[in-house]
């Protein structure tokens, strides 16, 4: 993944680069660096560790200049170190480069360049680009870059400057996101829009295989053969402040508490005014089209994959279409059985996850229709899919996904009801009831969030244990998987989700006295069965916290603690269960003193395989 920024204009470049990088740290944060042009030379400062380390160094010894590039890294080739941090330079420091992505043939290129006398200072794949620029120098940066791009293979977003051509910055996009910020007498590049919003709202999202030449006074775009291409900037209307922490100690907590609004926004305009049906104007499908779908493959990674598991139940229940849910990194290398009528649904908060994007492209290549559910307008996934449902969660900064998941669930329920109605697979009364129930979700979620102090107390106790188990049946199990993922990724406590009925086939051996077990019991049809499974763990002296419907007095007799959530239909239970699970993980992580928003080894947007 990694985040890149670039600036050219009248301001002190160092400040713009550091501010931009601070908005991109979600893309990686194991090292950072900047290169600033000043008085005939590049000055570089790079440092392993968080951006704060680099900022401190630069504060002590500022780099003066009005043009530069910067990078925040998530290591792929070469461990996090000062030497491996970007920007990278060639032997004579005539070129500096920042890169997001992977140069796939870098080994071979490195060998060839070494054989012709180049000396490498890092273990990265990126450094070959700097040496190639030196090797292929034509006396003109633009044509040299085009030549270099002919020989590098892989995925990249690049920012490049050359000593011989001050006043110029080149940006290239191939399979990794990159945007241009257009200012007045100044211009910017960045991996994502928030990095430039402080300075400009006019941006251009570079298309696949485009190259931009930036000077202070203008931007010109080209294809990778060097032909000029016309580009239309867009005006960003959303607020940069929305991306700030707004008084919460962590983005994650803020984002958990934003869920009622996020759900309201995602429902907005999608429930008919008469309250009887779902409208998805972005999917103007005919009845015929909907009826032709013979199967759906939902493909995603991480939390989005878990949302897909709930989506399967929603779609199979309401639309009666068989659904398979697959992990994108597996799907992309399989030979899945599809027909012309199979619909591929990709789910991705960022819309940039490399494996999900690859699965999308695979589906498109085999002629299948692709529907994307994503949170980022203009993302690669959104642009390449045939149909798009946007989840209006707003920017999600914390690495652990929260409000994006909840809005993905909403989108999937809406989609299931919409397609089910088109296919006449569901009776209108059921849809009308669902519409009514969905409309109450934001308010009910607010009630759920009011239980945060109790959850904090429980999490403080649970955080003393090195294990936790999350149990459920049916949809409760789908949510248990997300609950366990949340718990392990930010608290670093081993957490396992299990279908409650399967426990006795192995995992029960791990249940010992006092071990925390979180049991979901909201599937009415499976209530008795779930209760029996709870008794199995209680008999082994586990400490059981049940998540149950308000008013369920029975459950309290069988467990140590109950956390009640407002009653809704079992079908929508995931929307009620997830916030307590997120809060449990959050407070356990805080209790352990972890960096909640930036858990170790992880990154928000995984744009590499
Ligand atoms: C990373 C993030 C997760 C996210 C997953 C998929 O692992 O840390 O929170 O669920 O990527 O990301 P996507 O943007 O495709 O939903």
XYZ file of C-alpha atoms and ligand atoms in Angstrom:
625
model
C 0.000 0.000 0.000
C 1.918 3.164 1.145
C 0.900 6.782 0.681
C 2.568 9.318 -1.573
C 2.359 13.091 -1.829
C 4.009 15.727 -3.970
C 3.971 19.508 -4.068
C 5.098 22.288 -6.326
C 4.259 25.938 -5.619
C 5.149 28.876 -3.408
C 4.636 27.298 0.047
C 7.338 25.616 2.129
C 7.151 22.121 0.613
C 8.074 20.362 3.858
C 4.912 21.598 5.595
C 2.622 20.575 2.754
C 4.242 17.138 2.490
C 4.052 16.437 6.223
C 0.466 17.578 6.419
C -0.458 15.418 3.420
C 1.360 12.393 4.814
C -0.455 12.748 8.118
C -3.725 12.202 6.216
C -2.281 9.148 4.479
C -0.785 7.330 7.440
C -3.728 4.921 7.315
C -2.074 3.485 4.198
C 1.064 2.484 6.045
C 3.128 3.814 8.875
C 6.325 1.851 9.352
C 8.603 4.582 7.949
C 8.346 7.896 6.161
C 10.450 10.306 4.166
C 10.540 13.441 2.057
C 12.734 14.927 -0.638
C 12.742 18.696 -1.100
C 14.330 20.566 -3.978
C 16.530 23.481 -2.962
C 19.184 25.480 -4.680
C 20.249 22.968 -7.276
C 19.966 19.814 -5.195
C 17.633 17.393 -3.477
C 17.649 17.219 0.288
C 16.331 13.953 1.694
C 15.181 13.063 5.172
C 13.873 9.564 5.934
C 13.131 7.746 9.081
C 11.905 4.373 10.260
C 8.901 4.593 12.593
C 5.831 6.740 12.633
C 5.555 10.029 10.795
C 6.030 11.801 14.132
C 9.675 10.686 14.168
C 10.272 12.258 10.775
C 8.362 15.394 11.787
C 10.535 15.803 14.871
C 13.692 15.488 12.800
C 12.432 17.994 10.269
C 11.407 20.405 12.960
C 14.927 20.297 14.362
C 16.464 20.671 10.901
C 13.959 21.928 8.361
C 14.372 21.303 4.643
C 13.920 24.575 2.829
C 12.333 24.590 -0.626
C 9.050 24.869 -2.494
C 8.932 21.597 -4.360
C 9.057 18.045 -3.024
C 7.736 14.529 -2.720
C 6.953 12.461 0.371
C 6.014 8.937 1.336
C 4.614 6.909 4.201
C 5.467 3.247 3.920
C 3.992 -0.159 4.590
C 6.849 -2.555 3.925
C 6.591 -5.094 1.123
C 10.119 -5.473 -0.272
C 12.656 -4.931 2.485
C 12.003 -4.494 6.188
C 11.128 -1.100 7.667
C 14.395 0.866 7.955
C 15.805 4.294 7.190
C 17.461 2.923 4.060
C 14.307 1.283 2.756
C 12.130 4.326 3.438
C 11.251 6.391 0.380
C 12.110 8.617 -1.495
C 14.756 6.618 -3.346
C 17.491 8.069 -5.523
C 19.845 6.832 -8.260
C 23.658 6.645 -7.911
C 24.231 10.329 -8.651
C 21.116 11.580 -6.843
C 19.882 13.083 -10.082
C 16.417 11.598 -9.613
C 14.166 11.010 -6.625
C 11.192 8.676 -6.618
C 8.298 7.763 -4.332
C 6.225 4.695 -5.119
C 3.112 2.876 -4.009
C 2.678 -0.666 -5.362
C 5.042 -3.409 -6.452
C 7.514 -3.538 -9.340
C 7.142 -7.213 -10.146
C 10.247 -7.646 -12.304
C 12.510 -5.678 -9.979
C 14.849 -8.619 -9.272
C 15.759 -9.005 -12.902
C 16.025 -5.224 -13.381
C 18.191 -4.906 -10.306
C 20.563 -7.591 -11.566
C 20.844 -5.931 -14.964
C 21.410 -2.499 -13.444
C 23.968 -3.842 -10.989
C 25.791 -5.536 -13.868
C 25.996 -2.198 -15.668
C 27.524 -0.530 -12.624
C 24.645 0.807 -10.506
C 24.934 0.583 -6.736
C 21.798 0.028 -4.712
C 21.305 1.616 -1.326
C 18.131 -0.228 -0.298
C 16.390 -3.582 -0.580
C 13.299 -2.095 -2.179
C 11.743 -2.754 -5.554
C 11.238 1.000 -5.923
C 14.902 1.866 -6.160
C 15.160 0.239 -9.593
C 12.989 3.034 -10.955
C 15.475 5.696 -9.866
C 18.397 3.799 -11.393
C 16.468 3.121 -14.585
C 15.857 6.853 -14.947
C 19.605 7.395 -14.646
C 20.353 4.556 -17.052
C 17.901 5.651 -19.705
C 18.325 9.430 -19.373
C 17.582 11.073 -22.721
C 18.179 14.614 -21.593
C 14.439 15.053 -21.136
C 12.510 13.820 -18.093
C 9.193 13.179 -19.816
C 10.608 10.925 -22.532
C 12.900 9.184 -20.043
C 9.987 8.345 -17.776
C 8.065 6.912 -20.745
C 11.029 4.706 -21.590
C 11.374 3.489 -18.022
C 7.680 2.615 -17.884
C 8.179 0.374 -20.899
C 10.419 -1.926 -18.888
C 8.848 -1.973 -15.431
C 6.047 -4.429 -14.796
C 3.610 -4.389 -11.931
C 1.433 -1.972 -10.027
C 2.568 1.522 -9.304
C 1.723 5.052 -8.449
C 4.884 7.108 -8.803
C 6.034 10.601 -7.956
C 9.270 11.610 -9.711
C 11.555 14.665 -9.733
C 14.797 15.230 -11.662
C 17.696 17.526 -10.828
C 18.039 18.513 -14.479
C 14.454 19.784 -14.623
C 13.604 21.785 -11.540
C 10.094 23.143 -11.455
C 8.619 19.886 -12.673
C 6.991 16.927 -10.983
C 5.861 13.795 -12.783
C 3.122 11.495 -11.506
C 2.202 8.106 -12.967
C -0.674 5.784 -12.200
C -0.887 2.107 -13.067
C -3.037 -0.068 -10.805
C -2.380 2.054 -7.713
C -4.476 5.091 -6.840
C -3.216 8.609 -7.434
C -4.907 11.987 -7.556
C -3.846 15.446 -8.645
C -4.789 18.494 -6.588
C -5.136 21.625 -8.708
C -4.363 24.903 -6.976
C -3.785 28.497 -7.961
C -0.082 28.764 -8.778
C 0.527 25.445 -7.034
C -0.253 21.798 -7.685
C -0.238 18.572 -5.721
C -0.192 14.813 -6.070
C -1.456 12.351 -3.465
C -2.640 8.795 -2.996
C -5.939 10.032 -1.650
C -8.031 13.193 -1.652
C -7.886 14.116 2.085
C -4.138 14.766 1.696
C -4.774 17.860 -0.437
C -8.101 19.125 0.911
C -6.451 21.664 3.172
C -5.183 23.427 0.047
C -7.609 22.746 -2.775
C -10.966 21.165 -3.530
C -10.276 20.793 -7.249
C -8.906 17.360 -7.946
C -8.411 15.029 -10.825
C -8.328 11.288 -10.181
C -5.759 9.961 -12.613
C -7.116 7.187 -14.826
C -5.382 3.838 -15.170
C -2.268 4.219 -17.313
C -2.081 7.999 -17.113
C 0.871 10.238 -16.492
C 0.704 13.848 -15.320
C 3.333 16.566 -15.628
C 2.964 19.205 -12.940
C 4.506 22.634 -12.796
C 3.488 25.520 -10.526
C 1.261 26.908 -13.205
C -0.375 23.900 -14.697
C -0.944 20.197 -15.120
C -0.870 18.235 -18.365
C -1.978 14.619 -18.661
C -0.810 11.939 -21.062
C -1.246 8.253 -21.728
C 1.766 6.006 -21.249
C 2.684 6.410 -24.892
C 3.000 10.139 -24.363
C -0.174 11.260 -26.149
C -1.938 14.141 -24.442
C -5.250 13.257 -22.817
C -8.025 15.601 -21.833
C -8.957 15.605 -18.155
C -11.891 17.018 -16.234
C -11.213 17.990 -12.628
C -13.938 17.416 -10.089
C -14.845 19.578 -7.122
C -14.801 17.855 -3.761
C -17.824 18.871 -1.753
C -17.296 16.855 1.416
C -15.722 18.358 4.433
C -12.110 17.865 5.486
C -13.154 18.331 9.099
C -15.232 15.151 8.789
C -11.943 13.338 8.599
C -10.694 14.720 11.904
C -11.166 13.072 15.305
C -13.783 15.503 16.554
C -13.023 15.258 20.266
C -12.860 11.457 20.494
C -9.629 9.913 21.779
C -9.437 7.651 18.733
C -10.868 7.597 15.226
C -12.228 4.137 15.912
C -14.407 5.327 18.781
C -15.590 8.279 16.744
C -16.427 6.009 13.829
C -18.296 3.543 16.062
C -20.402 6.431 17.342
C -20.998 7.705 13.827
C -22.852 4.535 12.917
C -26.404 5.791 13.481
C -25.680 8.661 11.085
C -23.861 6.429 8.617
C -26.804 4.018 8.532
C -29.250 6.915 8.159
C -27.206 8.318 5.270
C -26.943 4.934 3.570
C -30.705 4.417 3.834
C -31.456 7.954 2.720
C -33.344 8.092 -0.569
C -33.417 4.317 -0.790
C -36.627 3.608 1.109
C -39.721 4.619 -0.860
C -41.765 7.493 0.529
C -44.830 5.308 0.971
C -42.632 3.019 3.085
C -43.482 -0.019 0.994
C -40.405 -0.712 -1.088
C -36.691 -0.249 -1.623
C -35.504 2.032 -4.414
C -32.016 1.817 -5.763
C -31.947 4.390 -8.555
C -28.311 3.497 -9.166
C -29.457 0.017 -10.280
C -32.031 0.622 -12.985
C -32.393 -3.105 -13.640
C -35.307 -4.575 -15.551
C -37.356 -7.424 -14.129
C -35.902 -9.572 -16.883
C -32.324 -8.710 -15.867
C -32.965 -9.532 -12.231
C -34.678 -12.779 -13.127
C -31.803 -13.910 -15.286
C -29.276 -13.967 -12.432
C -28.635 -17.637 -11.747
C -26.039 -17.290 -8.971
C -24.138 -14.626 -7.108
C -20.500 -14.668 -6.056
C -19.706 -12.178 -3.332
C -15.980 -11.458 -3.256
C -14.161 -9.353 -0.654
C -11.419 -9.226 1.993
C -11.364 -8.819 5.766
C -14.321 -7.079 7.305
C -15.947 -6.621 3.910
C -15.841 -10.404 3.490
C -17.654 -10.763 6.792
C -20.316 -8.354 5.577
C -20.647 -10.604 2.542
C -21.495 -13.553 4.795
C -24.494 -11.653 6.122
C -25.279 -10.588 2.562
C -25.495 -14.230 1.504
C -28.251 -14.907 4.027
C -30.053 -11.697 3.099
C -29.977 -12.403 -0.635
C -30.814 -16.083 -0.358
C -33.722 -15.275 1.955
C -35.237 -12.412 0.005
C -34.191 -13.027 -3.593
C -33.826 -16.826 -3.563
C -30.614 -16.680 -5.573
C -27.817 -19.055 -4.495
C -24.861 -17.080 -3.164
C -21.237 -18.073 -2.591
C -19.041 -15.777 -0.520
C -15.351 -15.908 -1.292
C -12.154 -14.351 -0.052
C -10.782 -12.279 -2.920
C -7.168 -13.485 -2.632
C -8.448 -17.039 -3.106
C -11.087 -16.300 -5.696
C -8.723 -14.527 -8.044
C -6.622 -17.658 -8.482
C -9.463 -20.168 -8.630
C -11.392 -21.327 -11.601
C -14.864 -20.603 -10.250
C -17.912 -22.015 -11.947
C -19.812 -19.123 -13.462
C -22.269 -18.752 -16.312
C -23.083 -15.652 -18.325
C -25.854 -14.999 -15.844
C -23.710 -15.107 -12.713
C -23.470 -11.764 -10.945
C -20.264 -10.904 -9.117
C -20.658 -8.595 -6.133
C -17.428 -7.086 -4.835
C -17.454 -5.372 -1.469
C -14.681 -2.973 -0.538
C -14.684 -0.046 1.841
C -11.709 1.601 0.136
C -12.447 0.391 -3.370
C -8.693 -0.101 -3.782
C -7.933 -3.481 -2.193
C -5.649 -5.206 -4.689
C -7.139 -8.696 -4.390
C -10.711 -7.472 -4.617
C -9.842 -5.366 -7.627
C -8.151 -8.356 -9.251
C -11.257 -10.488 -8.631
C -13.381 -7.746 -10.198
C -11.148 -7.658 -13.260
C -11.203 -11.427 -13.532
C -15.000 -11.373 -13.496
C -15.106 -8.633 -16.104
C -12.650 -10.497 -18.281
C -14.924 -13.533 -18.243
C -17.808 -11.323 -19.311
C -19.671 -11.277 -16.006
C -21.594 -8.322 -14.676
C -20.014 -6.813 -11.577
C -21.780 -4.890 -8.861
C -19.546 -3.019 -6.420
C -20.498 -2.035 -2.908
C -17.949 0.541 -1.836
C -17.527 3.557 0.392
C -15.307 5.571 -1.909
C -16.772 7.392 -4.877
C -14.270 7.435 -7.710
C -12.270 4.498 -6.321
C -10.921 1.911 -8.747
C -13.586 -0.605 -7.787
C -16.329 1.990 -8.243
C -15.008 3.010 -11.611
C -14.482 -0.436 -13.028
C -17.680 -2.149 -11.895
C -20.814 -2.149 -14.041
C -23.031 -1.098 -11.158
C -22.164 0.601 -7.897
C -23.926 0.973 -4.582
C -22.163 3.558 -2.459
C -22.208 3.142 1.299
C -22.407 6.605 2.749
C -20.299 5.904 5.827
C -18.041 8.934 5.249
C -14.251 8.712 5.508
C -13.139 5.794 7.662
C -9.688 6.455 9.084
C -9.184 3.858 11.803
C -7.538 0.748 10.389
C -10.152 -1.447 12.070
C -13.284 -1.081 9.997
C -16.501 -0.291 11.877
C -19.028 2.009 10.255
C -18.084 0.747 6.811
C -19.142 -2.789 7.825
C -22.457 -1.617 9.213
C -23.284 0.354 6.093
C -22.211 -2.571 3.910
C -24.790 -4.663 5.749
C -27.421 -2.012 5.093
C -26.503 -1.918 1.400
C -26.731 -5.706 1.198
C -30.158 -5.825 2.883
C -31.371 -3.126 0.497
C -29.959 -4.938 -2.498
C -31.488 -8.262 -1.410
C -34.926 -6.702 -0.991
C -34.650 -4.791 -4.247
C -33.660 -7.811 -6.337
C -36.079 -10.063 -4.440
C -38.942 -7.715 -5.318
C -37.899 -7.501 -8.973
C -37.851 -11.297 -9.176
C -41.122 -11.569 -7.232
C -39.234 -13.868 -4.872
C -40.478 -12.061 -1.799
C -43.993 -10.931 -1.007
C -44.607 -7.178 -0.859
C -45.696 -7.375 2.779
C -42.318 -8.758 3.832
C -40.510 -5.978 1.960
C -42.760 -3.323 3.510
C -42.030 -4.721 6.979
C -38.295 -4.780 6.265
C -38.425 -1.164 5.091
C -40.169 -0.254 8.325
C -37.638 -2.151 10.435
C -34.640 -0.729 8.575
C -35.942 2.803 9.147
C -35.781 2.244 12.912
C -32.159 1.078 12.848
C -30.415 4.431 13.387
C -32.414 5.136 16.526
C -31.920 1.633 17.870
C -28.209 1.886 17.195
C -28.116 5.008 19.326
C -29.620 2.995 22.172
C -26.996 0.286 21.678
C -24.215 2.852 21.905
C -25.579 4.065 25.229
C -24.367 0.776 26.738
C -20.721 1.753 26.084
C -19.836 2.302 29.795
C -20.954 -1.222 30.695
C -19.028 -2.668 27.757
C -15.927 -0.764 28.852
C -16.171 -2.372 32.272
C -16.495 -5.866 30.789
C -13.665 -5.225 28.327
C -11.373 -4.154 31.153
C -11.899 -7.559 32.775
C -11.661 -9.532 29.542
C -8.446 -7.789 28.554
C -6.588 -9.647 31.308
C -7.131 -12.906 29.389
C -5.106 -14.095 26.422
C -8.050 -15.759 24.684
C -11.658 -15.030 23.886
C -14.298 -17.049 22.077
C -17.216 -15.726 20.064
C -20.128 -18.082 19.504
C -23.340 -17.980 17.566
C -25.593 -19.816 15.178
C -26.823 -18.642 11.781
C -26.484 -14.880 11.407
C -25.167 -14.714 14.961
C -22.193 -16.749 13.771
C -21.575 -14.417 10.806
C -21.369 -11.488 13.233
C -19.266 -13.531 15.671
C -16.622 -13.789 12.938
C -16.447 -10.021 12.630
C -16.483 -9.637 16.423
C -13.492 -11.968 16.751
C -11.604 -10.226 13.950
C -12.154 -6.832 15.575
C -11.030 -8.201 18.919
C -7.814 -9.815 17.696
C -6.739 -7.077 15.289
C -6.693 -4.278 17.833
C -6.340 -5.953 21.253
C -3.818 -8.570 20.002
C -5.697 -11.136 22.091
C -6.250 -14.501 20.475
C -9.916 -14.627 19.483
C -11.860 -17.349 17.726
C -15.346 -17.338 16.337
C -17.188 -20.616 16.234
C -20.567 -21.824 15.066
C -21.961 -22.708 18.503
C -23.087 -26.194 17.421
C -19.628 -27.086 16.111
C -17.800 -26.296 19.322
C -17.909 -29.835 20.623
C -15.985 -31.067 17.586
C -12.711 -29.608 18.814
C -12.703 -26.087 20.156
C -14.445 -27.062 23.376
C -11.063 -28.479 24.439
C -9.830 -24.880 24.756
C -12.551 -23.822 27.172
C -11.105 -23.540 30.656
C -12.208 -21.934 33.886
C -12.904 -18.217 33.560
C -12.066 -17.879 29.856
C -14.206 -15.148 28.236
C -16.914 -16.417 25.881
C -19.179 -13.992 24.051
C -22.365 -15.758 22.995
C -24.827 -14.212 20.564
C -28.431 -15.335 21.066
C -30.616 -13.317 18.730
C -31.738 -15.946 16.231
C -35.186 -16.744 17.571
C -35.568 -19.973 15.608
C -32.300 -21.253 17.085
C -32.746 -19.936 20.602
C -33.033 -23.288 22.381
C -30.111 -24.724 20.441
C -27.914 -21.751 21.279
C -28.846 -22.033 24.915
C -27.730 -25.675 24.973
C -24.353 -24.673 23.540
C -23.993 -21.957 26.158
C -24.620 -24.563 28.808
C -21.821 -26.671 27.315
C -19.288 -23.898 27.873
C -20.744 -22.948 31.242
C -20.303 -26.575 32.320
C -16.564 -26.060 31.605
C -16.608 -22.925 33.819
C -16.188 -20.372 31.041
C -17.185 -16.794 31.805
C -20.091 -16.173 29.436
C -21.251 -12.794 28.251
C -24.486 -13.127 26.277
C -25.654 -10.607 23.688
C -29.413 -10.950 23.695
C -32.656 -9.143 22.940
C -33.938 -6.662 25.487
C -36.640 -8.391 27.465
C -35.037 -11.849 27.373
C -35.126 -12.608 31.088
C -34.490 -16.305 30.519
C -30.936 -15.932 29.238
C -29.705 -14.259 32.434
C -30.236 -17.535 34.292
C -27.695 -19.371 32.160
C -24.825 -16.908 31.776
C -22.577 -14.670 33.856
C -23.494 -11.416 32.173
C -25.981 -10.169 29.601
C -25.736 -7.217 27.323
C -29.164 -6.405 25.978
C -29.742 -4.892 22.535
C -33.032 -3.344 21.357
C -35.440 -5.856 19.865
C -35.739 -6.132 16.104
C -36.283 -9.113 13.798
C -33.622 -11.836 13.934
C -32.916 -11.185 10.257
C -31.551 -7.717 11.107
C -29.776 -8.770 14.323
C -26.269 -8.188 12.854
C -27.022 -4.458 12.783
C -27.689 -4.543 16.531
C -24.901 -6.899 17.574
C -21.941 -5.401 15.839
C -21.564 -2.151 17.804
C -21.211 -3.917 21.195
C -18.594 -6.212 19.661
C -16.701 -3.256 18.225
C -16.809 -1.470 21.573
C -15.641 -4.595 23.392
C -12.616 -4.799 21.080
C -11.997 -1.071 21.350
C -11.969 -0.958 25.139
C -9.907 -4.152 25.410
C -7.335 -2.548 23.137
C -7.317 0.671 25.183
C -6.978 -1.364 28.388
C -3.912 -3.050 26.934
C -2.383 0.280 25.976
C -2.357 -0.475 22.252
C -2.340 1.993 19.404
C -6.021 1.470 18.599
C -6.197 3.305 15.285
C -2.984 1.854 13.942
C -2.673 -1.743 15.041
C 0.717 -3.348 14.532
C 1.504 -4.887 11.148
C -1.759 -3.748 9.584
C -2.849 -1.024 7.217
C -6.150 0.407 6.168
C -5.931 -0.011 2.482
C -4.159 -3.105 1.187
C -3.200 -2.214 -2.353
C -0.706 -5.055 -2.692
C -1.319 -8.783 -2.978
C -7.644 -4.181 5.459
C -8.339 -3.360 6.520
C -9.672 -4.005 6.884
C -10.520 -4.176 5.642
C -9.775 -4.965 4.558
C -10.533 -4.900 3.226
O -7.264 -5.398 5.993
O -7.537 -3.270 7.679
O -10.356 -3.177 7.805
O -11.697 -4.865 5.971
O -8.506 -4.384 4.320
O -10.565 -3.578 2.803
P -11.622 -2.983 1.831
O -11.236 -1.539 1.692
O -11.509 -3.726 0.543
O -12.972 -3.161 2.439
